[in-house]
Each structure stands twice: as structure tokens, then as C-alpha cells.
Amino acid sequence: MFSFFRKKPPTPPTAPAPAAPLPVEQPVQPAAAPAPLPVAVPGPVPAVLPVVAPPVPEPRKGWLDKLKAGLRKTGASIATVFTGTQIDDALYEDLETALLMADTGVKATEHLLADLKKRVKEQKTTDPAAVKALLAEAITDLLKPLQKPLVIGEHKPTVIMVAGVNGAGKTTSIGKLTRHLANGNATVLLAAADTFRAAAREQLAVWADRNTVDIITQEGGDPAAVSFDAVTAGRARGRDVVLVDTAGRLPTQLHLMEELRKIKRVGQKADATPLHEVLLVIDGTTGQNALTQVKAFDDALQLTGLIITKLDGTAKGGVICAIARERPVPIYFIGVGEKLEDLETFNAREFAQALLN
């Protein structure tokens, strides 16, 4: 789920080992005759080795099934390209159209097609089904730079500010992330710094109650002041993580974007260091608009990670490839539903396989 940093305890001094007893002379055994070497039987050698994915760990199989179901609409249009056809220019043209329709973006689509053609040529593939497997490998390699763990424990508390536009699922994602951290034995303190939206404080309080964690709130208070108080309280109470919720906003709302910068500056004063993590929650159903949001918030806040929500029931899941190609901010978590367990760590190979299955 996430990396948990802990200092190594000092190594205790070791007691001197007792003297070994004198060896007892054993009778010499005759050497065994060497076993005959096996005789190799020549057989046919396959021209191309199949691409075999490593087995999925047991705990994540249920999650992978949910991810496949969530990406079914995206993957269906891409997978049909490889059904009963030949490997020719028409196949690549159809694949280009399918990738663009899945909001993969022009740059990522061009990259994937060039990479795929290279792999097909190198492996001399003639089966369209094998080309599909090679495309999964190409997508995996494109997305691997985004697969990084959220590190908790190197700082205490680790301060995480969460931003996003209205309706992206930001507050819900904070509740789910709190559950993940608690499952990893991390203690969490929530900061209700979204004082702009009505009932936002109450909504976050519900998630705090569900996860049995403390919450810092101020009715009608300044968001930056709430953030400052939460970081100070988190340090005083010995919490591992302080999660700061912020008001949803559009990148074009310049006064609200400036408020985010203020929260970040004040948080740094409270902790005497830069915020350890600045996460953006984006709605996976918005397609290329999600990429626009990543660019705008990254320019304003220098994002350290992403949480991508609502990948269930959308035909726009390819936007992750566009993000990897044009603004490769790490993706810590992806979500495919409303339940607490429907948020899971991002794995490039799992996503590629689910996308094309």
C-alpha cells in the first residue's frame, strides 16, 4: 500500500561463542558413482516466446477483478482491434483511433504505436493476439515511472495536503486514504481546511468518525489557520500523518488557487519544512480535462502525487497514459468505487492488463 519508514534499533553486543567441541573422526565412506548425464532430445524450438505476466499476489486478485470491470468500457474498444485480423497498416490505424477515443492523447498514442511496431518487428510476431500482449507491455513500460509508493514515517508527522476540483471525490478519497494508513498502523489526524464549501466540515467529520481518528476544525475559520493548528496538534499528539482537506476549486479561480498557496506556505511555517506531500485528486471520467488539471495544479503547487478516482464505468481510462507522457506526476492511488476498499495503490502492470483484458 505504502512504504513505512522506520529507524533501525541499535544492534546489541553479542556474547562470545562457546568453544566448539573437538571433531569425532568418522569412517571414510566410498564415493558414490556419478549419476549419468541426461540425454537431450531434440525438439521443435518456437520462433517467438510468449509474453507471460507474473502471477498476481493473492490479496490483490479481488481488487484486480474490480479494476478490470471498471475499465471494461475503455478496454473493449481497444481489444476489438485485435479480433480476427491481420497485422497491417489497417490494424495500426484502428488502434490509433481506439487509443485516441480512450483519451490516451496524441503524444502518448504516437509513443505507444511506435513502441509497439518496434516490439512486433523485433519479435517477428504474426498473431494479432500476441500483438495485444505486446501493447500491454508497452503500456506497462510507459506507466512504470508513475508507480511510486507513498512514504510515511520519514517525518513525524508526515503532512499531506489534498487538493482537487469540485466533484472529483476529494473528501471521500481522504476518508479512504485514512483507512489505508490506519490499516498500516499509522495514526492519522484530519484537518478540515475546506471552510469554503457548505457542510464540508461535517462531511469530513463523518469520515473521521468512521475511521476513529481525530479532526481539527474551526467554524468559519481561515483555511491556513486550520492547517497550522492541525500540524501543530499532530506534532504534539505524536501522530504519524496529518491529512489536510482543502476547498475544491477550478484552476481558473485564481483567488482560490492563491489560497492553496497560502495553506502550503503556512503549513511549512508550522512544520519548519516544506509540506511533505501535495496530492491532487482527479476524476478519471473527465478525460483530457484531467490532464489539464494536473498541469495547472502542478504549476501552482508542485504536486508530489495523484489520486485518480471514478475509473469504474468510464471509457476515458487512457488519460493515465497521457499523464505519463506529458506530466509524469506519480500516481499513488486509483479508485473504482465508493466503498472504503475501492481505493488501492497504483500498479502499472495491473492497470495495463486490466485495460486490455
mmCIF file of C-alpha atoms in Angstrom:
data_model
loop_
_atom_site.group_PDB
_atom_site.id
_atom_site.type_symbol
_atom_site.label_atom_id
_atom_site.label_comp_id
_atom_site.label_asym_id
_atom_site.label_seq_id
_atom_site.Cartn_x
_atom_site.Cartn_y
_atom_site.Cartn_z
ATOM 1 C CA MET A 1 0.000 0.000 0.000
ATOM 2 C CA PHE A 2 2.630 2.488 1.061
ATOM 3 C CA SER A 3 6.175 2.474 2.375
ATOM 4 C CA PHE A 4 6.591 2.905 6.127
ATOM 5 C CA PHE A 5 9.982 4.339 7.140
ATOM 6 C CA ARG A 6 11.406 3.231 10.484
ATOM 7 C CA LYS A 7 14.853 3.777 12.022
ATOM 8 C CA LYS A 8 16.840 0.610 12.733
ATOM 9 C CA PRO A 9 17.335 -0.095 16.500
ATOM 10 C CA PRO A 10 20.948 -0.264 17.728
ATOM 11 C CA THR A 11 22.487 -3.727 17.496
ATOM 12 C CA PRO A 12 23.020 -5.242 20.990
ATOM 13 C CA PRO A 13 26.523 -6.550 21.807
ATOM 14 C CA THR A 14 26.898 -10.246 21.144
ATOM 15 C CA ALA A 15 28.288 -12.661 23.710
ATOM 16 C CA PRO A 16 31.390 -14.662 22.730
ATOM 17 C CA ALA A 17 30.522 -18.007 21.192
ATOM 18 C CA PRO A 18 31.455 -21.117 23.220
ATOM 19 C CA ALA A 19 34.355 -23.184 22.010
ATOM 20 C CA ALA A 20 33.350 -25.821 19.508
ATOM 21 C CA PRO A 21 33.818 -29.474 20.613
ATOM 22 C CA LEU A 22 36.605 -31.484 19.069
ATOM 23 C CA PRO A 23 35.526 -33.297 15.914
ATOM 24 C CA VAL A 24 34.936 -37.027 16.139
ATOM 25 C CA GLU A 25 36.725 -38.976 13.443
ATOM 26 C CA GLN A 26 34.241 -40.606 11.095
ATOM 27 C CA PRO A 27 34.888 -43.583 8.875
ATOM 28 C CA VAL A 28 35.583 -42.682 5.289
ATOM 29 C CA GLN A 29 32.658 -43.528 3.035
ATOM 30 C CA PRO A 30 33.328 -44.664 -0.520
ATOM 31 C CA ALA A 31 32.462 -42.044 -3.089
ATOM 32 C CA ALA A 32 29.163 -42.587 -4.873
ATOM 33 C CA ALA A 33 29.268 -43.236 -8.560
ATOM 34 C CA PRO A 34 28.322 -40.125 -10.586
ATOM 35 C CA ALA A 35 24.803 -40.162 -11.988
ATOM 36 C CA PRO A 36 24.608 -40.478 -15.745
ATOM 37 C CA LEU A 37 24.020 -37.210 -17.566
ATOM 38 C CA PRO A 38 20.556 -36.832 -19.153
ATOM 39 C CA VAL A 39 20.424 -37.182 -22.890
ATOM 40 C CA ALA A 40 18.910 -34.142 -24.592
ATOM 41 C CA VAL A 41 16.169 -34.989 -27.044
ATOM 42 C CA PRO A 42 15.961 -32.503 -29.904
ATOM 43 C CA GLY A 43 12.552 -30.949 -30.406
ATOM 44 C CA PRO A 44 10.936 -28.063 -32.198
ATOM 45 C CA VAL A 45 12.005 -24.592 -30.994
ATOM 46 C CA PRO A 46 9.305 -21.923 -31.007
ATOM 47 C CA ALA A 47 10.135 -18.928 -33.166
ATOM 48 C CA VAL A 48 8.687 -16.417 -30.691
ATOM 49 C CA LEU A 49 8.494 -16.802 -26.915
ATOM 50 C CA PRO A 50 5.095 -15.789 -25.497
ATOM 51 C CA VAL A 51 4.862 -12.803 -23.181
ATOM 52 C CA VAL A 52 3.915 -14.246 -19.778
ATOM 53 C CA ALA A 53 2.827 -11.914 -16.971
ATOM 54 C CA PRO A 54 3.980 -12.732 -13.433
ATOM 55 C CA PRO A 55 1.320 -14.178 -11.118
ATOM 56 C CA VAL A 56 -0.817 -11.656 -9.214
ATOM 57 C CA PRO A 57 -0.432 -11.839 -5.412
ATOM 58 C CA GLU A 58 -3.484 -13.410 -3.771
ATOM 59 C CA PRO A 59 -4.639 -10.338 -1.751
ATOM 60 C CA ARG A 60 -4.882 -8.190 -4.894
ATOM 61 C CA LYS A 61 -6.847 -10.601 -7.072
ATOM 62 C CA GLY A 62 -10.183 -9.257 -5.877
ATOM 63 C CA TRP A 63 -9.007 -5.703 -6.493
ATOM 64 C CA LEU A 64 -7.787 -6.607 -9.988
ATOM 65 C CA ASP A 65 -11.224 -8.021 -10.837
ATOM 66 C CA LYS A 66 -12.806 -4.706 -9.804
ATOM 67 C CA LEU A 67 -10.278 -2.792 -11.881
ATOM 68 C CA LYS A 68 -10.984 -4.922 -14.944
ATOM 69 C CA ALA A 69 -14.702 -4.339 -14.537
ATOM 70 C CA GLY A 70 -14.138 -0.608 -14.121
ATOM 71 C CA LEU A 71 -12.004 -0.334 -17.254
ATOM 72 C CA ARG A 72 -14.211 -2.612 -19.361
ATOM 73 C CA LYS A 73 -15.624 0.251 -21.444
ATOM 74 C CA THR A 74 -12.176 1.646 -22.138
ATOM 75 C CA GLY A 75 -10.604 -1.716 -22.913
ATOM 76 C CA ALA A 76 -13.440 -3.053 -25.082
ATOM 77 C CA SER A 77 -12.836 -0.582 -27.889
ATOM 78 C CA ILE A 78 -9.096 -1.281 -27.845
ATOM 79 C CA ALA A 79 -9.337 -5.070 -27.521
ATOM 80 C CA THR A 80 -11.685 -5.433 -30.519
ATOM 81 C CA VAL A 81 -8.912 -4.123 -32.772
ATOM 82 C CA PHE A 82 -7.043 -7.410 -32.299
ATOM 83 C CA THR A 83 -10.001 -9.710 -33.036
ATOM 84 C CA GLY A 84 -9.696 -11.807 -36.223
ATOM 85 C CA THR A 85 -7.484 -9.523 -38.240
ATOM 86 C CA GLN A 86 -4.046 -9.276 -39.773
ATOM 87 C CA ILE A 87 -1.078 -7.235 -38.653
ATOM 88 C CA ASP A 88 -1.078 -4.476 -41.247
ATOM 89 C CA ASP A 89 -1.471 -0.722 -41.577
ATOM 90 C CA ALA A 90 -5.228 -1.002 -41.098
ATOM 91 C CA LEU A 91 -4.719 -2.598 -37.669
ATOM 92 C CA TYR A 92 -2.450 0.211 -36.530
ATOM 93 C CA GLU A 93 -4.879 2.825 -37.861
ATOM 94 C CA ASP A 94 -7.777 1.231 -35.986
ATOM 95 C CA LEU A 95 -5.631 1.003 -32.862
ATOM 96 C CA GLU A 96 -4.699 4.668 -33.147
ATOM 97 C CA THR A 97 -8.379 5.608 -33.312
ATOM 98 C CA ALA A 98 -9.248 3.390 -30.333
ATOM 99 C CA LEU A 99 -6.458 4.861 -28.203
ATOM 100 C CA LEU A 100 -7.480 8.418 -29.015
ATOM 101 C CA MET A 101 -11.127 7.624 -28.216
ATOM 102 C CA ALA A 102 -9.941 6.320 -24.822
ATOM 103 C CA ASP A 103 -8.386 9.756 -24.154
ATOM 104 C CA THR A 104 -4.842 8.446 -24.336
ATOM 105 C CA GLY A 105 -3.855 11.694 -26.029
ATOM 106 C CA VAL A 106 -1.931 12.358 -29.228
ATOM 107 C CA LYS A 107 1.573 12.253 -27.736
ATOM 108 C CA ALA A 108 1.026 9.059 -25.748
ATOM 109 C CA THR A 109 -0.729 7.388 -28.710
ATOM 110 C CA GLU A 110 2.165 8.175 -31.046
ATOM 111 C CA HIS A 111 4.631 6.868 -28.467
ATOM 112 C CA LEU A 112 2.711 3.619 -27.912
ATOM 113 C CA LEU A 113 2.283 2.920 -31.644
ATOM 114 C CA ALA A 114 5.986 3.472 -32.353
ATOM 115 C CA ASP A 115 6.953 1.287 -29.393
ATOM 116 C CA LEU A 116 4.508 -1.440 -30.432
ATOM 117 C CA LYS A 117 5.735 -1.545 -34.038
ATOM 118 C CA LYS A 118 9.300 -1.882 -32.772
ATOM 119 C CA ARG A 119 8.359 -4.788 -30.482
ATOM 120 C CA VAL A 120 6.420 -6.550 -33.270
ATOM 121 C CA LYS A 121 9.384 -6.242 -35.622
ATOM 122 C CA GLU A 122 11.921 -7.443 -33.056
ATOM 123 C CA GLN A 123 9.863 -10.490 -32.063
ATOM 124 C CA LYS A 124 8.618 -11.183 -35.597
ATOM 125 C CA THR A 125 5.080 -11.513 -34.292
ATOM 126 C CA THR A 126 2.398 -12.676 -36.729
ATOM 127 C CA ASP A 127 -0.503 -13.338 -34.334
ATOM 128 C CA PRO A 128 -2.763 -10.338 -33.524
ATOM 129 C CA ALA A 129 -3.384 -11.754 -30.040
ATOM 130 C CA ALA A 130 0.374 -11.633 -29.412
ATOM 131 C CA VAL A 131 0.390 -8.012 -30.586
ATOM 132 C CA LYS A 132 -2.185 -7.244 -27.907
ATOM 133 C CA ALA A 133 0.148 -8.714 -25.268
ATOM 134 C CA LEU A 134 2.998 -6.603 -26.621
ATOM 135 C CA LEU A 135 0.811 -3.496 -26.356
ATOM 136 C CA ALA A 136 0.195 -4.339 -22.696
ATOM 137 C CA GLU A 137 3.973 -4.463 -22.187
ATOM 138 C CA ALA A 138 4.388 -1.109 -23.951
ATOM 139 C CA ILE A 139 1.716 0.488 -21.732
ATOM 140 C CA THR A 140 3.335 -1.032 -18.636
ATOM 141 C CA ASP A 141 6.720 0.469 -19.521
ATOM 142 C CA LEU A 142 5.102 3.863 -20.194
ATOM 143 C CA LEU A 143 3.345 3.876 -16.817
ATOM 144 C CA LYS A 144 6.132 2.429 -14.648
ATOM 145 C CA PRO A 145 7.672 5.847 -13.821
ATOM 146 C CA LEU A 146 4.334 6.762 -12.181
ATOM 147 C CA GLN A 147 4.394 3.717 -9.873
ATOM 148 C CA LYS A 148 5.924 5.052 -6.674
ATOM 149 C CA PRO A 149 4.986 4.390 -3.037
ATOM 150 C CA LEU A 150 3.696 6.990 -0.629
ATOM 151 C CA VAL A 151 6.407 7.151 2.037
ATOM 152 C CA ILE A 152 5.145 7.507 5.603
ATOM 153 C CA GLY A 153 7.309 7.724 8.723
ATOM 154 C CA GLU A 154 10.379 9.548 7.467
ATOM 155 C CA HIS A 155 8.888 12.687 9.027
ATOM 156 C CA LYS A 156 6.644 12.833 12.080
ATOM 157 C CA PRO A 157 4.095 13.914 11.361
ATOM 158 C CA THR A 158 4.076 13.454 7.605
ATOM 159 C CA VAL A 159 1.960 16.390 6.398
ATOM 160 C CA ILE A 160 -0.178 15.712 3.317
ATOM 161 C CA MET A 161 -2.244 18.433 1.658
ATOM 162 C CA VAL A 162 -5.007 17.183 -0.663
ATOM 163 C CA ALA A 163 -6.400 19.396 -3.450
ATOM 164 C CA GLY A 164 -8.816 18.969 -6.341
ATOM 165 C CA VAL A 165 -11.740 20.457 -8.234
ATOM 166 C CA ASN A 166 -15.337 20.238 -7.042
ATOM 167 C CA GLY A 167 -16.852 16.806 -7.564
ATOM 168 C CA ALA A 168 -13.590 14.931 -8.072
ATOM 169 C CA GLY A 169 -14.128 12.864 -4.914
ATOM 170 C CA LYS A 170 -11.502 14.649 -2.830
ATOM 171 C CA THR A 171 -13.067 14.378 0.639
ATOM 172 C CA THR A 172 -14.180 10.788 0.016
ATOM 173 C CA SER A 173 -10.654 9.902 -1.113
ATOM 174 C CA ILE A 174 -9.284 11.381 2.110
ATOM 175 C CA GLY A 175 -11.575 9.070 4.065
ATOM 176 C CA LYS A 176 -10.403 6.059 2.060
ATOM 177 C CA LEU A 177 -6.758 7.087 2.363
ATOM 178 C CA THR A 178 -7.216 7.386 6.128
ATOM 179 C CA ARG A 179 -8.416 3.793 6.219
ATOM 180 C CA HIS A 180 -5.373 2.649 4.196
ATOM 181 C CA LEU A 181 -2.990 4.412 6.537
ATOM 182 C CA ALA A 182 -4.758 3.044 9.609
ATOM 183 C CA ASN A 183 -4.556 -0.478 8.180
ATOM 184 C CA GLY A 184 -0.798 0.071 8.000
ATOM 185 C CA ASN A 185 -0.736 1.010 11.713
ATOM 186 C CA ALA A 186 -0.237 4.715 11.021
ATOM 187 C CA THR A 187 -2.003 7.206 13.304
ATOM 188 C CA VAL A 188 -3.836 9.966 11.410
ATOM 189 C CA LEU A 189 -5.114 13.450 12.237
ATOM 190 C CA LEU A 190 -7.542 15.177 9.818
ATOM 191 C CA ALA A 191 -7.622 18.928 9.185
ATOM 192 C CA ALA A 192 -10.907 20.379 7.882
ATOM 193 C CA ALA A 193 -9.349 23.268 5.954
ATOM 194 C CA ASP A 194 -12.230 23.324 3.442
ATOM 195 C CA THR A 195 -14.100 26.251 5.019
ATOM 196 C CA PHE A 196 -15.418 27.442 1.662
ATOM 197 C CA ARG A 197 -17.997 24.728 0.849
ATOM 198 C CA ALA A 198 -21.096 24.307 2.986
ATOM 199 C CA ALA A 199 -21.149 21.093 5.053
ATOM 200 C CA ALA A 200 -17.591 20.170 4.009
ATOM 201 C CA ARG A 201 -16.512 20.148 7.649
ATOM 202 C CA GLU A 202 -19.398 17.873 8.603
ATOM 203 C CA GLN A 203 -18.659 15.511 5.711
ATOM 204 C CA LEU A 204 -15.024 15.144 6.773
ATOM 205 C CA ALA A 205 -16.147 14.637 10.381
ATOM 206 C CA VAL A 206 -18.223 11.642 9.237
ATOM 207 C CA TRP A 207 -15.104 10.061 7.706
ATOM 208 C CA ALA A 208 -13.151 10.825 10.887
ATOM 209 C CA ASP A 209 -15.833 9.043 12.914
ATOM 210 C CA ARG A 210 -15.877 6.019 10.564
ATOM 211 C CA ASN A 211 -12.117 5.660 10.847
ATOM 212 C CA THR A 212 -11.959 6.584 14.556
ATOM 213 C CA VAL A 213 -9.445 9.395 14.106
ATOM 214 C CA ASP A 214 -9.228 12.953 15.461
ATOM 215 C CA ILE A 215 -10.168 16.009 13.409
ATOM 216 C CA ILE A 216 -9.191 19.684 13.748
ATOM 217 C CA THR A 217 -11.914 22.138 12.706
ATOM 218 C CA GLN A 218 -12.733 25.840 13.021
ATOM 219 C CA GLU A 219 -16.201 27.106 12.210
ATOM 220 C CA GLY A 220 -15.766 29.897 9.687
ATOM 221 C CA GLY A 221 -12.020 29.915 10.306
ATOM 222 C CA ASP A 222 -9.237 30.711 7.869
ATOM 223 C CA PRO A 223 -8.129 27.577 5.975
ATOM 224 C CA ALA A 224 -4.455 28.366 6.502
ATOM 225 C CA ALA A 225 -5.031 28.781 10.252
ATOM 226 C CA VAL A 226 -6.757 25.391 10.419
ATOM 227 C CA SER A 227 -3.797 23.837 8.607
ATOM 228 C CA PHE A 228 -1.330 25.482 11.022
ATOM 229 C CA ASP A 229 -3.264 24.292 14.098
ATOM 230 C CA ALA A 230 -3.543 20.743 12.692
ATOM 231 C CA VAL A 231 0.187 20.406 12.022
ATOM 232 C CA THR A 232 0.982 21.766 15.485
ATOM 233 C CA ALA A 233 -1.538 19.398 17.097
ATOM 234 C CA GLY A 234 -0.267 16.457 15.074
ATOM 235 C CA ARG A 235 3.234 17.005 16.366
ATOM 236 C CA ALA A 236 2.068 17.473 19.962
ATOM 237 C CA ARG A 237 -0.079 14.314 19.872
ATOM 238 C CA GLY A 238 2.583 12.202 18.186
ATOM 239 C CA ARG A 239 0.543 11.448 15.061
ATOM 240 C CA ASP A 240 2.219 9.795 12.082
ATOM 241 C CA VAL A 241 0.188 11.655 9.425
ATOM 242 C CA VAL A 242 -1.730 14.930 9.169
ATOM 243 C CA LEU A 243 -4.166 14.974 6.220
ATOM 244 C CA VAL A 244 -5.261 18.477 5.223
ATOM 245 C CA ASP A 245 -8.512 18.745 3.273
ATOM 246 C CA THR A 246 -8.865 21.863 1.093
ATOM 247 C CA ALA A 247 -11.728 23.507 -0.760
ATOM 248 C CA GLY A 248 -12.480 22.248 -4.249
ATOM 249 C CA ARG A 249 -11.725 24.770 -6.952
ATOM 250 C CA LEU A 250 -11.095 25.202 -10.652
ATOM 251 C CA PRO A 251 -7.615 26.178 -11.852
ATOM 252 C CA THR A 252 -9.190 29.307 -13.365
ATOM 253 C CA GLN A 253 -10.340 30.512 -9.917
ATOM 254 C CA LEU A 254 -7.172 32.459 -9.259
ATOM 255 C CA HIS A 255 -8.141 33.706 -5.779
ATOM 256 C CA LEU A 256 -8.798 30.137 -4.607
ATOM 257 C CA MET A 257 -5.569 28.883 -6.163
ATOM 258 C CA GLU A 258 -3.753 31.619 -4.236
ATOM 259 C CA GLU A 259 -5.473 30.372 -1.082
ATOM 260 C CA LEU A 260 -3.946 26.938 -1.722
ATOM 261 C CA ARG A 261 -0.512 28.511 -1.972
ATOM 262 C CA LYS A 262 -1.161 30.277 1.346
ATOM 263 C CA ILE A 263 -2.151 26.999 3.034
ATOM 264 C CA LYS A 264 1.064 25.479 1.737
ATOM 265 C CA ARG A 265 3.175 28.391 2.997
ATOM 266 C CA VAL A 266 1.570 28.369 6.447
ATOM 267 C CA GLY A 267 1.933 24.607 6.693
ATOM 268 C CA GLN A 268 5.618 24.993 6.018
ATOM 269 C CA LYS A 269 5.924 27.531 8.843
ATOM 270 C CA ALA A 270 4.219 25.165 11.270
ATOM 271 C CA ASP A 271 6.489 22.287 10.368
ATOM 272 C CA ALA A 272 9.586 24.390 9.563
ATOM 273 C CA THR A 273 9.900 22.332 6.334
ATOM 274 C CA PRO A 274 8.036 22.161 3.006
ATOM 275 C CA LEU A 275 4.838 20.112 3.002
ATOM 276 C CA HIS A 276 5.925 16.524 2.641
ATOM 277 C CA GLU A 277 3.203 15.591 0.145
ATOM 278 C CA VAL A 278 0.891 17.662 -2.062
ATOM 279 C CA LEU A 279 -1.683 15.362 -3.660
ATOM 280 C CA LEU A 280 -4.226 16.126 -6.372
ATOM 281 C CA VAL A 281 -7.441 14.122 -6.666
ATOM 282 C CA ILE A 282 -8.687 13.954 -10.254
ATOM 283 C CA ASP A 283 -11.847 12.471 -11.737
ATOM 284 C CA GLY A 284 -10.940 9.731 -14.235
ATOM 285 C CA THR A 285 -14.152 10.315 -16.210
ATOM 286 C CA THR A 286 -13.100 13.803 -17.320
ATOM 287 C CA GLY A 287 -10.593 12.544 -19.904
ATOM 288 C CA GLN A 288 -8.168 15.135 -21.255
ATOM 289 C CA ASN A 289 -9.558 17.707 -18.815
ATOM 290 C CA ALA A 290 -7.873 15.654 -16.069
ATOM 291 C CA LEU A 291 -4.519 16.244 -17.766
ATOM 292 C CA THR A 292 -5.261 19.982 -17.885
ATOM 293 C CA GLN A 293 -5.952 19.946 -14.143
ATOM 294 C CA VAL A 294 -2.704 18.100 -13.404
ATOM 295 C CA LYS A 295 -0.711 20.689 -15.352
ATOM 296 C CA ALA A 296 -2.434 23.672 -13.694
ATOM 297 C CA PHE A 297 -2.188 22.399 -10.110
ATOM 298 C CA ASP A 298 1.365 21.178 -10.634
ATOM 299 C CA ASP A 299 2.417 24.607 -11.879
ATOM 300 C CA ALA A 300 0.812 26.218 -8.815
ATOM 301 C CA LEU A 301 1.710 23.745 -6.066
ATOM 302 C CA GLN A 302 4.481 21.420 -7.355
ATOM 303 C CA LEU A 303 2.483 18.219 -6.913
ATOM 304 C CA THR A 304 4.134 15.147 -5.425
ATOM 305 C CA GLY A 305 1.403 12.623 -6.262
ATOM 306 C CA LEU A 306 -2.047 11.895 -7.703
ATOM 307 C CA ILE A 307 -5.164 10.026 -6.644
ATOM 308 C CA ILE A 308 -7.327 9.093 -9.646
ATOM 309 C CA THR A 309 -10.953 8.310 -8.830
ATOM 310 C CA LYS A 310 -14.072 7.049 -10.639
ATOM 311 C CA LEU A 311 -12.309 4.748 -13.091
ATOM 312 C CA ASP A 312 -15.350 2.479 -12.915
ATOM 313 C CA GLY A 313 -17.758 2.663 -15.837
ATOM 314 C CA THR A 314 -15.751 5.128 -17.939
ATOM 315 C CA ALA A 315 -14.379 4.937 -21.470
ATOM 316 C CA LYS A 316 -11.673 7.516 -20.716
ATOM 317 C CA GLY A 317 -9.229 5.486 -18.617
ATOM 318 C CA GLY A 318 -6.467 6.010 -21.153
ATOM 319 C CA VAL A 319 -5.870 9.501 -19.760
ATOM 320 C CA ILE A 320 -3.356 7.940 -17.364
ATOM 321 C CA CYS A 321 -1.145 7.255 -20.392
ATOM 322 C CA ALA A 322 -1.455 10.922 -21.403
ATOM 323 C CA ILE A 323 -0.401 11.994 -17.902
ATOM 324 C CA ALA A 324 2.589 9.627 -18.029
ATOM 325 C CA ARG A 325 3.732 11.108 -21.331
ATOM 326 C CA GLU A 326 3.081 14.827 -20.750
ATOM 327 C CA ARG A 327 3.188 15.431 -16.963
ATOM 328 C CA PRO A 328 4.562 12.314 -15.183
ATOM 329 C CA VAL A 329 3.435 13.020 -11.626
ATOM 330 C CA PRO A 330 3.433 9.776 -9.560
ATOM 331 C CA ILE A 331 0.059 8.082 -9.106
ATOM 332 C CA TYR A 332 -0.197 6.826 -5.537
ATOM 333 C CA PHE A 333 -3.774 5.501 -5.608
ATOM 334 C CA ILE A 334 -6.628 4.791 -8.011
ATOM 335 C CA GLY A 335 -10.283 4.254 -7.156
ATOM 336 C CA VAL A 336 -13.008 2.215 -8.836
ATOM 337 C CA GLY A 337 -15.957 2.649 -6.465
ATOM 338 C CA GLU A 338 -17.430 4.296 -3.392
ATOM 339 C CA LYS A 339 -16.526 1.704 -0.758
ATOM 340 C CA LEU A 340 -13.561 2.142 1.585
ATOM 341 C CA GLU A 341 -11.763 -0.798 -0.026
ATOM 342 C CA ASP A 342 -12.259 0.603 -3.543
ATOM 343 C CA LEU A 343 -9.088 2.697 -3.335
ATOM 344 C CA GLU A 344 -5.835 0.834 -3.926
ATOM 345 C CA THR A 345 -2.203 1.519 -4.728
ATOM 346 C CA PHE A 346 -1.384 2.039 -8.399
ATOM 347 C CA ASN A 347 0.431 -0.759 -10.218
ATOM 348 C CA ALA A 348 1.463 -0.170 -13.842
ATOM 349 C CA ARG A 349 1.299 -3.804 -14.955
ATOM 350 C CA GLU A 350 -2.061 -4.415 -13.288
ATOM 351 C CA PHE A 351 -3.523 -1.352 -14.963
ATOM 352 C CA ALA A 352 -2.198 -2.319 -18.404
ATOM 353 C CA GLN A 353 -3.559 -5.851 -18.098
ATOM 354 C CA ALA A 354 -6.941 -4.647 -16.861
ATOM 355 C CA LEU A 355 -7.131 -2.087 -19.662
ATOM 356 C CA LEU A 356 -6.682 -4.714 -22.397
ATOM 357 C CA ASN A 357 -8.340 -7.739 -20.799
#
